[in-house]
Amino acid sequence: MHKPSTLHYKIAEVAPYINWLYFFHAWNFPARFAAIANIHGCDSCRANWLASFPEEERAKAAEAMQLHKEAMRMLAALDAQGYKTHVRFGLFDCNSDSEDVMIHHSSFVTHHSSSVTRHSSLSFLRQQEPPFLCLADFIRPVNAEGQRDCIGIFAACADEGIEQLYADGTPAADAYKHLLCQTLADRLAEAAIERAHEAIRKFYWGYAPDEQLSIADLHAERFQGIRPAVGYPSLPDQSLNFDLDRLIDFSSIGIRLTEHGAMQPHASVSGLMISHPQARYFSIGHIGDDQFLDYAQRKGRSTEALRPYLSTLLAVTHTAG
C-alpha cells in the first residue's frame, strides 16, 4: 500500500495537459473549433487555419481563435499570480469480491513487531444488460491464490480563488472574465489529474514505466488502464465520494464535501485508477429493484438514503416518494 500523497502543480506545469475540446464545449463551440489549440501561434499558421473553414464558418472560427488567445493570456496571468492545482492520491492493496473491492490496510503493532490487516470496502454497481460489466471485474478476485491487486484513489482541484476572480461585488468585476476563469478552473483540475496519473503509472505505481505518450495520446486514453471519475457513467453514485474521502482525506488539498457528496470547490474531480490492461469504460444504465436493494445492503445504507443518488438509474422502476 502506498501512503496517500499530495502533488502540487503550478498552472504552467498543467496547462499543456488541458483538453481544449471540453473547454470549447463549455462555450458551445463545435468540437472542430477546438483544433485551434494545436495550431502554431504565428500569424501565418493561424491565418491558414482560419482559411481552412468554409466561408460561412469563418466568423465562428475567428471567435474560437480569439477565445483561445484570451484563455492563454488568462492562464499566464493565473500562473504569474501564483495559483496552483492540487492532487491527492493513494494506492491500496485490494481484492475484488463479486461487486465489492476489499481494501487491505496494514497496521504495525510495535510491541509485538507484527502487523494487523484491516479491511474496508468499496461497493459498485453492475450493468443489468450485456456485457454485464462491473468495475470490480477488473480487480484480482479475493480467491486468486492469495495474490493481491492494487487500486488507485484520487481527488484533484484547482485553487478555489480562481473561480472567484472577477465575480460580482469585487473591484475588478467582469462577467466575461469570471466565466473564463470558471471554465479554465474546471479544465485545470482535469489537467492536474491527467499529469498526475501519467506520473503515477510511470513512477509511483510504476506499472507502465516505459510509457511514452503524447498529450493527444493521453486525451485519447491510450494508456494502460482506466481512470473512472465519480458521477460519470461507470461510477454514477456521488455518495462514493464519502468513501474515497475516508481513505485519502480530500481536505488535505482543500476539497470539502456537501451533505450530498458534491465537491467544493466546483473545479474538483475524484475517482479511481485501475491498471488492468483490459479495463474499459462503460455505462451502468438502469438498475432494477433487486440490485438497488443489494447495493444498499452492501454499502450499509438504507434505500431511502441512497435513492437521491441513483434517481436517474431508478427512473424506469421507481417513482418519487
Rosetta silent file (secondary structure, phi, psi, omega in degrees, C-alpha in Angstrom):
SEQUENCE: MHKPSTLHYKIAEVAPYINWLYFFHAWNFPARFAAIANIHGCDSCRANWLASFPEEERAKAAEAMQLHKEAMRMLAALDAQGYKTHVRFGLFDCNSDSEDVMIHHSSFVTHHSSSVTRHSSLSFLRQQEPPFLCLADFIRPVNAEGQRDCIGIFAACADEGIEQLYADGTPAADAYKHLLCQTLADRLAEAAIERAHEAIRKFYWGYAPDEQLSIADLHAERFQGIRPAVGYPSLPDQSLNFDLDRLIDFSSIGIRLTEHGAMQPHASVSGLMISHPQARYFSIGHIGDDQFLDYAQRKGRSTEALRPYLSTLLAVTHTAG
SCORE:     score description
SCORE:     0.000 S_00000001
   1 L     0.000  134.780  177.548    0.000    0.000    0.000 S_00000001
   2 E   -96.202  120.632  179.659    1.255    3.468   -0.910 S_00000001
   3 E   -56.838  136.092  179.584    0.561    6.038    1.805 S_00000001
   4 E   -49.686  134.848 -175.738   -1.717    8.797    0.432 S_00000001
   5 E  -125.612  160.603  179.885    0.372   11.511   -1.179 S_00000001
   6 E  -123.871  135.462  175.999   -0.167   15.066   -2.345 S_00000001
   7 E  -120.839  137.693  177.259    1.125   16.710   -5.519 S_00000001
   8 E  -120.564  131.350 -179.406    1.021   20.446   -6.212 S_00000001
   9 E  -123.624  137.789  170.495    1.422   21.819   -9.727 S_00000001
  10 E   -69.325  157.844 -179.750    1.889   25.346  -10.963 S_00000001
  11 H   -57.019  -42.679 -179.011   -0.551   26.459  -13.654 S_00000001
  12 H   -63.701  -24.292 -178.475    2.236   26.419  -16.265 S_00000001
  13 H   -78.436  -26.547 -178.560    3.011   22.794  -15.371 S_00000001
  14 H  -106.701  -15.771 -178.686   -0.502   21.517  -16.110 S_00000001
  15 H   -53.501  -40.007  178.773   -1.596   23.915  -18.870 S_00000001
  16 H   -62.901  -17.551 -177.906   -0.085   21.678  -21.604 S_00000001
  17 H   -92.786    0.359 -179.899   -2.362   18.853  -20.369 S_00000001
  18 L   -63.992  133.576  173.894   -5.600   20.811  -20.825 S_00000001
  19 L   -92.494   99.920 -174.275   -8.128   19.107  -23.052 S_00000001
  20 H   -69.301  -18.768  177.594   -9.359   22.069  -25.049 S_00000001
  21 H   -56.529  -45.391 -177.892  -12.190   20.070  -26.595 S_00000001
  22 H   -75.775  -29.545  174.885  -14.128   20.264  -23.332 S_00000001
  23 H   -61.938  -49.454 -178.860  -13.197   23.895  -22.786 S_00000001
  24 H   -68.626  -31.314  176.359  -14.722   24.876  -26.123 S_00000001
  25 H   -60.942  -39.635  179.179  -17.703   22.623  -25.491 S_00000001
  26 H   -63.538  -23.741  178.162  -18.432   24.662  -22.345 S_00000001
  27 L   -99.570   13.579  176.272  -18.564   27.741  -24.580 S_00000001
  28 L    64.185   34.941  173.647  -20.897   25.979  -27.047 S_00000001
  29 L   -99.210  134.551  173.515  -18.338   25.634  -29.826 S_00000001
  30 L   -57.368  154.230 -173.050  -18.484   22.504  -32.010 S_00000001
  31 H   -56.727  -33.130 -175.045  -15.535   20.156  -31.487 S_00000001
  32 H   -62.859  -24.195 -179.134  -13.842   21.067  -34.756 S_00000001
  33 H   -77.525  -17.107  179.262  -13.064   24.569  -33.497 S_00000001
  34 H   -66.890  -15.623 -179.124  -11.029   23.196  -30.573 S_00000001
  35 H   -62.834  -14.940  178.464   -8.261   22.385  -33.072 S_00000001
  36 H   -58.618  -28.624 -179.336   -7.070   25.988  -32.737 S_00000001
  37 H   -66.266  -17.872 -178.714   -5.245   24.835  -29.575 S_00000001
  38 H  -100.035    2.212 -177.165   -2.981   22.687  -31.765 S_00000001
  39 L   -92.329  136.859  176.110   -2.103   25.440  -34.210 S_00000001
  40 L   -57.430  144.697 -172.815    1.226   27.258  -34.027 S_00000001
  41 L   -77.101   -1.565 -178.860    0.744   30.783  -32.738 S_00000001
  42 L   -70.613  156.394 -177.192    2.343   32.592  -35.672 S_00000001
  43 H   -59.884  -37.771 -178.149    0.130   34.783  -37.871 S_00000001
  44 H   -64.610  -46.908 -178.867    0.683   32.607  -40.921 S_00000001
  45 H   -64.946  -40.408 -179.766   -0.407   29.375  -39.241 S_00000001
  46 H   -68.001  -37.667  178.064   -3.455   30.993  -37.680 S_00000001
  47 H   -66.057  -41.020  178.515   -4.458   32.562  -40.996 S_00000001
  48 H   -64.638  -38.933  178.543   -4.120   29.195  -42.768 S_00000001
  49 H   -63.845  -44.772  179.873   -6.231   27.531  -40.071 S_00000001
  50 H   -62.268  -40.352 -178.827   -8.920   30.157  -40.453 S_00000001
  51 H   -69.680  -16.442 -178.971   -8.889   29.783  -44.247 S_00000001
  52 L   -74.213  -11.805 -179.488   -9.410   26.023  -43.903 S_00000001
  53 L   -91.418  150.093  172.696  -13.038   26.616  -42.850 S_00000001
  54 L   -57.975  151.777 -174.875  -15.900   27.217  -45.266 S_00000001
  55 H   -54.456  -37.349 -177.135  -16.643   30.905  -45.609 S_00000001
  56 H   -70.832  -13.310 -179.563  -19.869   30.618  -43.623 S_00000001
  57 H  -105.282   -3.457 -173.440  -17.940   29.209  -40.602 S_00000001
  58 H   -68.295  -32.173  177.753  -15.011   31.630  -40.563 S_00000001
  59 H   -64.547  -41.648  178.140  -16.660   34.127  -38.248 S_00000001
  60 H   -67.624  -39.660  177.777  -17.224   31.370  -35.696 S_00000001
  61 H   -63.191  -38.673  178.131  -13.668   30.123  -36.195 S_00000001
  62 H   -64.757  -36.802  176.095  -12.373   33.653  -35.598 S_00000001
  63 H   -63.121  -43.488  179.337  -14.351   33.746  -32.337 S_00000001
  64 H   -63.059  -40.415  179.296  -12.767   30.464  -31.284 S_00000001
  65 H   -61.695  -44.106  179.790   -9.335   31.801  -32.150 S_00000001
  66 H   -67.422  -40.335  178.955   -9.886   34.910  -30.043 S_00000001
  67 H   -61.285  -44.066  179.683  -11.298   32.900  -27.132 S_00000001
  68 H   -64.285  -40.066  179.143   -8.259   30.617  -27.115 S_00000001
  69 H   -61.343  -43.421 -179.792   -5.930   33.614  -27.245 S_00000001
  70 H   -70.652  -33.556  176.734   -7.650   35.198  -24.256 S_00000001
  71 H   -65.120  -41.786  178.537   -7.666   31.883  -22.386 S_00000001
  72 H   -64.531  -38.746  176.297   -3.908   31.533  -22.859 S_00000001
  73 H   -63.609  -40.808 -179.892   -3.408   35.079  -21.583 S_00000001
  74 H   -66.128  -40.062  177.380   -5.525   34.291  -18.551 S_00000001
  75 H   -60.230  -42.742  178.144   -3.532   31.125  -17.847 S_00000001
  76 H   -62.723  -39.970  179.409   -0.323   33.136  -17.940 S_00000001
  77 H   -67.071  -41.726  178.792   -1.835   35.690  -15.565 S_00000001
  78 H   -63.089  -40.427  178.424   -3.026   32.976  -13.150 S_00000001
  79 H   -64.413  -43.493 -179.398    0.422   31.407  -13.168 S_00000001
  80 H   -64.024  -29.797  179.646    2.069   34.772  -12.511 S_00000001
  81 L   -83.946   -1.979  174.394   -0.271   35.308   -9.544 S_00000001
  82 L    87.151   12.139  176.670    0.829   32.006   -8.011 S_00000001
  83 L   -68.681  150.904 -176.772   -2.360   29.976   -8.365 S_00000001
  84 E  -138.057  173.061  171.486   -1.885   26.204   -8.358 S_00000001
  85 E  -119.190  158.950 -172.327   -3.612   22.868   -8.801 S_00000001
  86 E  -139.404  141.686  179.417   -3.540   20.033   -6.294 S_00000001
  87 E  -131.453  133.278  173.712   -3.804   16.238   -6.453 S_00000001
  88 E  -118.673  130.705  178.981   -4.303   13.775   -3.612 S_00000001
  89 E  -147.065  154.756  174.850   -3.923   10.068   -4.339 S_00000001
  90 E  -139.427  145.362  176.465   -3.474    6.749   -2.593 S_00000001
  91 E  -114.481  121.536 -171.063   -2.542    3.292   -3.879 S_00000001
  92 E  -122.077  136.627  170.162   -4.144    0.480   -1.916 S_00000001
  93 E   -63.106  140.974 -175.926   -3.717   -3.294   -1.793 S_00000001
  94 E  -159.936  169.452  169.368   -7.048   -4.848   -2.656 S_00000001
  95 E  -148.798  152.650  176.866   -9.058   -7.774   -3.975 S_00000001
  96 E   -92.804  151.555  175.593  -12.494   -7.970   -5.507 S_00000001
  97 E  -140.513   91.780 -174.096  -15.365   -9.953   -4.036 S_00000001
  98 L    62.490 -117.484 -178.379  -18.204  -10.014   -6.552 S_00000001
  99 L   -95.557   10.390  178.283  -19.258   -6.338   -6.930 S_00000001
 100 E  -110.955  153.110  171.167  -17.178   -5.124   -3.972 S_00000001
 101 E  -117.445  119.433 -179.492  -13.484   -4.248   -3.752 S_00000001
 102 E   -86.838  122.046  178.016  -11.908   -5.047   -0.395 S_00000001
 103 E   -92.796  127.430 -179.599   -9.228   -2.536    0.626 S_00000001
 104 E   -98.136  125.568  177.108   -6.465   -4.013    2.804 S_00000001
 105 E  -114.995  127.824  177.696   -4.927   -1.776    5.458 S_00000001
 106 E  -104.989  123.682  176.749   -1.836   -2.997    7.351 S_00000001
 107 E  -114.847  126.124 -178.376   -1.209   -1.545   10.817 S_00000001
 108 E   -87.628  131.744  178.932    2.060   -2.384   12.537 S_00000001
 109 E  -102.926  104.069 -168.831    1.942   -3.265   16.247 S_00000001
 110 L   -65.305  -38.322 -175.006    5.339   -2.245   17.537 S_00000001
 111 L   -73.752  -11.597  174.480    5.392   -4.069   20.890 S_00000001
 112 L  -112.340   -4.924 -177.398    4.763   -7.365   19.099 S_00000001
 113 L    53.003   39.984 -179.896    6.715   -6.446   15.936 S_00000001
 114 E  -133.877  177.182  179.929    3.813   -7.750   13.870 S_00000001
 115 E  -128.603  152.560  177.815    1.107   -6.321   11.666 S_00000001
 116 E  -120.013  131.738  179.323   -2.668   -6.491   11.628 S_00000001
 117 E   -97.955  121.874  175.404   -4.634   -6.295    8.401 S_00000001
 118 E  -104.921  162.442 -177.568   -7.870   -4.312    8.489 S_00000001
 119 E  -132.730  145.683  166.523  -10.361   -4.111    5.667 S_00000001
 120 E  -135.530  168.898 -175.514  -12.746   -1.599    4.215 S_00000001
 121 E  -136.652  152.374  171.859  -14.747   -1.957    1.044 S_00000001
 122 E  -116.296  127.471 -177.131  -15.877   -0.032   -1.976 S_00000001
 123 E  -104.437  138.912 -177.296  -19.168   -1.161   -3.474 S_00000001
 124 L  -127.018  166.399  177.422  -20.004   -0.872   -7.160 S_00000001
 125 L  -101.383  154.573  178.079  -22.945   -1.441   -9.469 S_00000001
 126 L  -115.638  141.736  174.552  -23.169   -3.947  -12.304 S_00000001
 127 L   -57.165  141.817  178.643  -24.765   -3.450  -15.695 S_00000001
 128 L   -98.094    5.506  175.319  -28.127   -5.195  -15.957 S_00000001
 129 L  -132.567  157.370  179.976  -27.728   -5.775  -19.692 S_00000001
 130 L   -51.964  140.467    7.832  -24.916   -7.424  -21.704 S_00000001
 131 L   -90.157   17.659  174.144  -21.985   -7.420  -21.246 S_00000001
 132 L    58.770   46.179 -176.274  -22.948   -7.086  -17.529 S_00000001
 133 L   -83.829  151.260  172.869  -19.782   -5.244  -16.543 S_00000001
 134 L  -140.577  143.746 -179.768  -18.784   -4.000  -13.105 S_00000001
 135 H   -59.165  -29.437  178.569  -15.596   -2.097  -12.245 S_00000001
 136 H   -63.965  -19.715  178.931  -14.784   -4.787   -9.676 S_00000001
 137 H   -63.073  -21.724 -176.088  -14.368   -7.229  -12.588 S_00000001
 138 H   -97.015   14.829  176.728  -11.033   -5.551  -13.372 S_00000001
 139 L  -117.448  138.111 -178.455   -9.588   -6.239   -9.905 S_00000001
 140 L   -56.497  128.562 -176.792   -7.964   -9.556   -8.966 S_00000001
 141 E   -68.776  159.134 -173.440  -10.551  -11.644   -7.038 S_00000001
 142 L   -63.899  -24.755 -178.206  -10.083  -12.497   -3.388 S_00000001
 143 L   -97.145   18.208 -175.909   -9.576  -16.214   -4.103 S_00000001
 144 L   -82.566   65.784  175.937   -6.813  -15.701   -6.690 S_00000001
 145 L    53.999   34.041  176.173   -4.230  -17.866   -4.915 S_00000001
 146 L    74.563    3.482 -178.734   -3.795  -15.269   -2.213 S_00000001
 147 L   -82.463  141.404  179.418   -2.425  -12.660   -4.602 S_00000001
 148 L  -100.583  157.553  174.806   -3.372   -9.046   -4.093 S_00000001
 149 E  -111.420 -171.196  178.559   -4.100   -6.355   -6.627 S_00000001
 150 E  -138.819  143.375  175.163   -3.822   -2.585   -6.344 S_00000001
 151 E  -131.950  142.042  177.889   -6.339    0.205   -6.843 S_00000001
 152 E  -103.069  143.135  176.719   -5.706    3.931   -7.015 S_00000001
 153 E  -125.590  136.363 -176.111   -7.949    6.587   -5.487 S_00000001
 154 E  -141.468  159.127  167.654   -7.620   10.254   -6.384 S_00000001
 155 E  -146.325  144.002 -179.282   -9.015   13.726   -5.943 S_00000001
 156 E  -144.842  150.608  178.540   -7.825   16.867   -7.719 S_00000001
 157 E  -154.942  163.045  169.493   -8.766   20.531   -7.719 S_00000001
 158 E  -101.716  153.473  178.540   -7.712   23.985   -8.815 S_00000001
 159 L   -49.604  131.984 -176.460   -7.293   26.747   -6.256 S_00000001
 160 H   -61.644  -28.257 -178.910  -10.744   27.921   -5.247 S_00000001
 161 H   -60.679  -25.708 -179.811   -9.701   31.533   -5.666 S_00000001
 162 H   -62.694  -41.864 -178.588   -9.603   31.096   -9.453 S_00000001
 163 H   -66.898  -22.165 -174.639  -13.357   30.544   -9.584 S_00000001
 164 H   -95.188   -6.908 -179.777  -13.967   33.706   -7.560 S_00000001
 165 L   -63.826  140.557  176.034  -11.911   36.092   -9.677 S_00000001
 166 L    62.507   18.759  179.630  -13.856   38.918  -11.378 S_00000001
 167 L   -73.611  161.193  176.481  -17.073   37.894   -9.609 S_00000001
 168 L   -55.980  139.760  178.462  -19.866   40.384   -8.901 S_00000001
 169 L    92.926   -7.683  177.519  -19.083   42.534   -5.897 S_00000001
 170 L   -96.273  155.610 -179.267  -15.322   42.525   -6.458 S_00000001
 171 L   -57.678  -31.798 -177.226  -13.403   45.654   -7.504 S_00000001
 172 L  -104.605   29.786 -175.680  -12.456   44.060  -10.828 S_00000001
 173 L   -51.950  132.084 -179.386  -15.876   42.521  -11.573 S_00000001
 174 L  -159.190  108.097 -173.440  -16.145   41.351  -15.172 S_00000001
 175 H   -58.803  -41.189 -178.640  -18.755   38.753  -16.152 S_00000001
 176 H   -66.049  -47.728 -179.527  -16.838   37.527  -19.202 S_00000001
 177 H   -65.973  -33.719  177.710  -13.521   37.140  -17.366 S_00000001
 178 H   -62.633  -46.433  178.406  -15.312   35.488  -14.439 S_00000001
 179 H   -65.210  -37.905  177.825  -16.811   32.856  -16.744 S_00000001
 180 H   -61.031  -43.758  178.802  -13.443   32.409  -18.450 S_00000001
 181 H   -64.692  -40.152  179.370  -11.795   31.730  -15.077 S_00000001
 182 H   -62.609  -47.259 -178.315  -14.526   29.282  -14.100 S_00000001
 183 H   -69.910  -32.649  175.629  -14.246   27.246  -17.285 S_00000001
 184 H   -70.003  -38.035  179.221  -10.447   27.290  -17.104 S_00000001
 185 H   -59.809  -42.461  177.369  -10.505   26.159  -13.465 S_00000001
 186 H   -58.560  -45.721 -178.806  -12.539   23.083  -14.460 S_00000001
 187 H   -68.562  -33.175  179.889  -10.027   22.217  -17.174 S_00000001
 188 H   -68.256  -38.409  177.006   -7.064   22.823  -14.858 S_00000001
 189 H   -62.290  -44.125  177.821   -8.399   20.347  -12.290 S_00000001
 190 H   -65.559  -39.723  179.526   -8.765   17.719  -15.036 S_00000001
 191 H   -64.983  -35.829 -179.794   -5.326   18.592  -16.431 S_00000001
 192 H   -63.183  -44.027  179.862   -3.784   18.185  -12.985 S_00000001
 193 H   -73.980  -27.940  174.919   -5.022   14.614  -12.600 S_00000001
 194 H   -61.327  -47.728  179.111   -4.031   13.876  -16.202 S_00000001
 195 H   -66.147  -43.579 -179.027   -0.449   14.877  -15.412 S_00000001
 196 H   -63.726  -41.943 -179.647   -0.501   13.139  -12.025 S_00000001
 197 H   -61.721  -37.842  175.781   -1.923    9.910  -13.472 S_00000001
 198 H   -59.739  -46.770  178.884    0.899    9.850  -16.000 S_00000001
 199 H   -65.598  -36.606  179.770    3.447   10.135  -13.176 S_00000001
 200 H   -65.700  -45.449  179.454    1.603    7.526  -11.122 S_00000001
 201 H   -61.156  -40.021 -172.599    1.601    4.976  -13.955 S_00000001
 202 H   -87.600  -31.318 -172.403    5.283    5.523  -14.691 S_00000001
 203 H  -124.880  -59.147 -173.189    6.784    6.116  -11.245 S_00000001
 204 H   -66.265  -52.265  174.527    4.630    5.928   -8.116 S_00000001
 205 L   -84.480  -45.210  171.992    2.663    2.809   -9.071 S_00000001
 206 L    75.101   22.747 -179.692    5.126    2.009  -11.815 S_00000001
 207 L   -82.990   -8.927  177.427    3.087   -0.484  -13.806 S_00000001
 208 L  -135.703   61.008 -173.004    3.897    1.335  -17.082 S_00000001
 209 L   -65.143  -23.859 -177.108    7.475    2.611  -16.573 S_00000001
 210 L   -99.389   10.759 -178.622    8.280    2.726  -20.283 S_00000001
 211 L   -59.764  130.836  176.579    5.153    4.605  -21.351 S_00000001
 212 L  -134.905   92.392 -175.745    5.863    7.262  -23.972 S_00000001
 213 L  -123.171  145.615  175.287    2.651    9.022  -24.950 S_00000001
 214 L   -79.882  169.087  176.131    1.921   12.425  -26.419 S_00000001
 215 H   -59.838  -39.438  177.899   -0.655   14.778  -24.897 S_00000001
 216 H   -62.419  -38.757  176.913   -3.015   13.768  -27.709 S_00000001
 217 H   -63.313  -41.033  179.505   -2.479   10.112  -26.776 S_00000001
 218 H   -63.703  -43.647  179.537   -3.306   10.891  -23.149 S_00000001
 219 H   -65.769  -29.736  176.977   -6.509   12.683  -24.122 S_00000001
 220 L   -84.480    2.015  177.510   -7.431    9.694  -26.297 S_00000001
 221 L    55.739   48.496  178.286   -6.776    7.477  -23.230 S_00000001
 222 L   -87.352    5.705  177.044   -4.271    5.266  -24.995 S_00000001
 223 L   -79.622  164.214  177.969   -2.565    4.476  -21.699 S_00000001
 224 L   -74.367  135.552  178.545   -2.960    1.158  -19.901 S_00000001
 225 L    91.015 -174.806 -178.396   -5.898    1.049  -17.507 S_00000001
 226 E  -136.937  164.849  179.310   -8.725    3.488  -16.861 S_00000001
 227 L  -135.435   70.415 -178.700   -9.474    6.464  -14.607 S_00000001
 228 L   -68.781  135.551 -178.686  -13.240    6.484  -13.979 S_00000001
 229 E  -101.384  147.544  177.968  -14.481    9.619  -12.226 S_00000001
 230 L   -63.186  134.758 -179.801  -17.252    9.810   -9.652 S_00000001
 231 L    96.194   -9.393  179.783  -20.528   10.935  -11.195 S_00000001
 232 L   -95.280  171.042 -168.615  -19.720    9.523  -14.627 S_00000001
 233 L   -53.934  -32.773  179.555  -21.478    6.506  -16.227 S_00000001
 234 L   -80.105  -22.868 -177.825  -19.252    3.809  -14.661 S_00000001
 235 L  -132.209   66.132 -171.699  -19.427    5.448  -11.201 S_00000001
 236 L   -74.384  -15.132 -174.522  -22.812    7.191  -11.099 S_00000001
 237 L   -86.947  105.722 -177.913  -23.234    7.199   -7.297 S_00000001
 238 L   -66.180  -19.063  178.995  -21.921   10.511   -5.938 S_00000001
 239 L   -67.223  -13.998  175.490  -22.097    9.153   -2.369 S_00000001
 240 H   -58.706  -25.458  179.275  -18.935    7.200   -3.240 S_00000001
 241 H   -57.334  -34.768  179.012  -17.106   10.462   -2.506 S_00000001
 242 H   -63.956  -39.103  179.162  -17.674    9.892    1.206 S_00000001
 243 H   -68.290  -43.368 -179.210  -15.912    6.507    0.973 S_00000001
 244 H   -67.356  -37.735  178.709  -12.997    7.881   -1.048 S_00000001
 245 H   -60.462  -41.231  179.434  -12.647   10.841    1.308 S_00000001
 246 H   -63.740  -26.489 -176.743  -12.256    8.498    4.281 S_00000001
 247 H   -87.625  -34.763 -175.674   -9.405    6.732    2.500 S_00000001
 248 H  -124.307   -5.189  176.187   -7.337    9.663    1.212 S_00000001
 249 L    64.034   83.450  179.150   -8.662   12.780    3.020 S_00000001
 250 H   -57.347  -32.943 -174.153   -9.869   15.260    0.416 S_00000001
 251 H   -63.248  -19.290 -179.718   -9.475   18.138    2.887 S_00000001
 252 H   -65.401  -17.215  174.666   -5.678   17.858    2.640 S_00000001
 253 H  -118.916   17.364  173.440   -5.949   19.647   -0.723 S_00000001
 254 L    86.583   13.682  178.605   -8.822   21.911    0.252 S_00000001
 255 L   -91.674  131.314  176.788  -11.765   19.892   -1.074 S_00000001
 256 E  -114.499  148.016  176.909  -14.928   19.917    1.036 S_00000001
 257 E  -106.710  135.302  173.813  -17.944   17.653    0.608 S_00000001
 258 L   -76.515  174.649  179.648  -21.500   18.888    0.894 S_00000001
 259 L   -63.741  -16.442  179.133  -24.087   16.786    2.707 S_00000001
 260 L  -102.090    7.063  176.517  -24.940   15.275   -0.676 S_00000001
 261 L    86.603    4.631  175.863  -21.370   14.351   -1.572 S_00000001
 262 L   -75.079  149.195 -177.543  -20.758   17.177   -4.052 S_00000001
 263 E   -95.860  141.418  171.093  -17.246   18.614   -4.043 S_00000001
 264 E  -128.556  133.157    6.935  -16.281   22.188   -3.351 S_00000001
 265 L   -65.983  163.775 -178.271  -14.535   23.992   -4.946 S_00000001
 266 L   -60.848  -35.890 -179.716  -16.564   23.282   -8.064 S_00000001
 267 L   -79.431   68.540 -179.639  -13.363   22.749  -10.075 S_00000001
 268 E  -137.805  154.507  177.241  -12.697   19.355   -8.488 S_00000001
 269 E  -147.115  146.074  178.871  -12.681   15.777   -9.699 S_00000001
 270 E  -141.949  162.368  178.550  -12.378   12.437   -7.894 S_00000001
 271 E   165.571 -154.933 -173.575  -12.344    8.793   -8.836 S_00000001
 272 E  -122.824  157.658  171.164  -10.380    5.598   -9.241 S_00000001
 273 E  -124.075  123.819 -178.411   -7.325    4.363  -11.109 S_00000001
 274 E  -123.712  134.004 -171.277   -7.403    0.785  -12.361 S_00000001
 275 L   -98.393   -9.972 -175.127   -4.422   -0.806  -14.105 S_00000001
 276 L   -53.380  128.645 -177.573   -5.923   -3.913  -15.745 S_00000001
 277 L   -59.526  -26.137 -178.622   -4.950   -3.898  -19.461 S_00000001
 278 L   -99.017    4.326  179.044   -8.466   -4.889  -20.498 S_00000001
 279 L   -63.452  141.174  179.655  -10.263   -2.408  -18.251 S_00000001
 280 L  -149.221  162.973  179.926  -12.619   -0.143  -20.162 S_00000001
 281 L   -82.393  153.093  178.139  -15.305    2.446  -19.590 S_00000001
 282 L  -160.512  168.956  178.281  -18.988    1.597  -19.733 S_00000001
 283 L  -109.041  131.747  179.533  -22.333    2.926  -18.603 S_00000001
 284 L   -63.226  -42.703 -178.115  -24.224    1.238  -15.769 S_00000001
 285 L    75.937 -165.689 -177.589  -27.590    2.156  -17.244 S_00000001
 286 L   -73.106  145.587  178.787  -30.873    1.472  -15.470 S_00000001
 287 L  -120.285  155.809 -178.435  -30.913   -0.847  -12.467 S_00000001
 288 L   -96.678  175.586 -179.536  -33.719   -2.926  -11.002 S_00000001
 289 H   -57.474  -40.887 -175.413  -35.181   -3.240   -7.520 S_00000001
 290 H   -64.817  -44.431 -179.939  -33.085   -6.295   -6.712 S_00000001
 291 H   -69.676  -37.357  178.950  -29.759   -4.650   -7.481 S_00000001
 292 H   -59.903  -44.718  179.187  -30.776   -1.432   -5.758 S_00000001
 293 H   -66.366  -43.590  179.475  -31.588   -3.316   -2.549 S_00000001
 294 H   -62.597  -42.195 -179.594  -28.419   -5.417   -2.757 S_00000001
 295 H   -63.312  -44.349  179.061  -26.279   -2.333   -3.353 S_00000001
 296 H   -61.550  -41.741  179.741  -27.783   -0.522   -0.363 S_00000001
 297 H   -65.038  -41.890 -179.949  -27.171   -3.536    1.866 S_00000001
 298 H   -65.800  -33.588  178.851  -23.554   -3.851    0.740 S_00000001
 299 H   -83.546   -9.513 -177.924  -22.960   -0.162    1.444 S_00000001
 300 L    70.382   31.321 -179.683  -24.732   -0.369    4.799 S_00000001
 301 L  -121.728  156.709  176.017  -27.177    2.366    3.772 S_00000001
 302 L   -80.246  156.277  177.870  -30.950    2.446    3.590 S_00000001
 303 H   -64.428  -32.076  178.406  -32.640    2.558    0.204 S_00000001
 304 H   -64.610  -38.447 -178.983  -34.223    5.851    1.228 S_00000001
 305 H   -70.993  -33.059 -176.508  -30.794    7.373    1.858 S_00000001
 306 H   -88.021  -20.894 -174.187  -29.383    6.126   -1.456 S_00000001
 307 H   -53.521  -43.890 -178.494  -32.391    6.841   -3.662 S_00000001
 308 H   -62.015  -29.462 -178.527  -31.475   10.509   -4.394 S_00000001
 309 H   -75.837  -23.003 -174.087  -28.023    9.487   -5.653 S_00000001
 310 H  -120.355   21.194 -173.078  -29.386    6.919   -8.099 S_00000001
 311 L   -58.840  -38.251 -178.087  -32.663    8.532   -9.122 S_00000001
 312 L   -71.656  -29.940  178.699  -31.848    8.641  -12.837 S_00000001
 313 L   -77.744  -23.651 -177.186  -30.876    4.964  -12.857 S_00000001
 314 L   -95.687    1.481 -172.091  -34.038    4.009  -10.985 S_00000001
 315 L   -56.806  -31.969 -174.859  -36.364    6.046  -13.180 S_00000001
 316 L   -73.499  -35.796 -171.916  -37.767    3.037  -15.036 S_00000001
 317 L  -112.264   -6.685 -175.960  -38.820    1.037  -11.983 S_00000001
 318 L  -127.026  149.890  172.140  -39.231    3.655   -9.233 S_00000001
 319 L  -113.553  160.803 -178.383  -41.364    6.685   -8.644 S_00000001
 320 L   -65.813  152.910  177.883  -40.540    9.527   -6.331 S_00000001
 321 L   115.180    0.000    0.000  -41.504    9.225   -2.659 S_00000001
